[in-house]
């Protein structure tokens, strides 16, 4: 059978199809997404759930004139396929390939770059207001998930959308899931709207009120459907949105193209903000993803027939080691509380959640609240651990400073995915945390060289009595043995790994490559001691000074932005000691936008692998 998708290069081609052909096209798009994601990995379940919704949007609206903004952006694959990127779709998430999120450099149809959650409503409102000021005439559409709606940022936007009343179409892609099951009172409320029970309850209540009015009540009730319609109009549903000044439409079956086309066509005519509550199913059309949407939210390459991952490694991930260690520590200390911002699985906390349900909090996509919440817990003597990916903790900078650091509260921060991250592109790089943490008063900042050291650091963090952070990379550890009872690390104490005259001081994930580079350079006659810094704050000043006395060169290495990072901390210390005589080289990452690719590829490009380090140090030494 000829494929409809073969004929579609643009939304214009899509519009030429009769609507009854759209379900077939949806099947073809799903098949393509499944084929590519099973090979390259990617956000499968979210994309399979948004196929019809995207087809209908492009069928009714006129992109790029009408602007469509994708919240988080991880559900934009159908959009990319329909907007000229079908032929390159097989390069999804690969170096020099198609980004898994909207990218303004890729297409005029990608209006706004996303990757972090809950930004679409604010951006859409900005565009709608600009449209008004420029006297433009186009539609603005924001597609936002129920997970993303748990974030305060989204509600800050709704707060203003409701009052400005600019025409704006919000498509709420409701599937009851964030990455894991969605959480919180709002999520419950959305489910309540979909269930229709609130409507029945209001109807019953109305009936009993009417019944109680003598003579008038019963006849009114008998009016039946008319009453139902009145009640519906007055009370049904989306009360919260309507009260905020945003028209509510729904719930709409988000896989019925007929329903979607109808409501989107209607929405074109509204002259204020409208929220369309579309009910979708994550993983739609692929049984393994439908039954386990969490696993297929962001999937590594897998066998399409069985759904099983292609690679099963024996070495545990850093996240898994963190989760297991925290469980061990929590068994001995009931004050330990774990907090995640919508990432129980990704941060390795699912086991903790099962074992200690009363001590585990998933706060939703609410990083700022997570940090503040932890501050309150710590103030009352509990021992909160906040596990958030490095890139997402950026959201909570003020809470880190104002609520935790200034009050010197002993909250433990666990920063997963710190450093260069594979496949997801610039929005997901965990490269800023050293810079945004190391200058905070009282903050202790650690990075382990391997997964056993992570155990030690976690255990130690609970004993320091100050705010502390441990950063580690995405993925597997180095396969080292894990101590049953991890040793405590003395605050600020580094670890000497190799003797030498000059100093190569490496932080965290860069230690193995630094060691290799030093051994290589040793053969060329450059004597380099390798020290695992362990702490970016406090620094092991004694060790640094001893090498400043012994040798003539200090090199620092970190997997993070070099400006204001770990190396800068060492340089500042040497300046305070007036050691201007020491030759000093800091190696890290430049403040650039990082290309898409595998972490090792990107690190190689920026000279953070061992040949890159040898090369940089050799040139500096000779230069
Ligand atoms: C600030 C921030 N925190 C966490 C994440 C990680 N994250 C990516 S998608 C997602 C869930 C989004 O759920 P929803 O908006 O409902 O979309 P769905 O995948 O269900 O379609 C989360 C938590 C993120 N992208 N940004």
Coordinates of C-alpha atoms in Angstrom, one line a residue, residues 237 242 247-252 263 270 274-278:
X237 CA -16.1 21.7 34.2
X242 CA -12.8 29.5 34.2
X247 CA -12.2 29.3 29.0
X248 CA -12.2 25.6 29.5
X249 CA -13.1 23.1 26.8
X250 CA -13.0 19.4 27.4
X251 CA -12.3 16.8 28.2
X252 CA -11.6 15.9 24.6
X263 CA -12.4 21.7 18.9
X270 CA -12.3 32.4 20.5
X274 CA -8.9 29.0 26.1
X275 CA -7.6 25.7 27.6
X276 CA -8.5 22.5 25.7
X277 CA -8.2 19.5 27.9
X278 CA -7.1 16.6 25.7

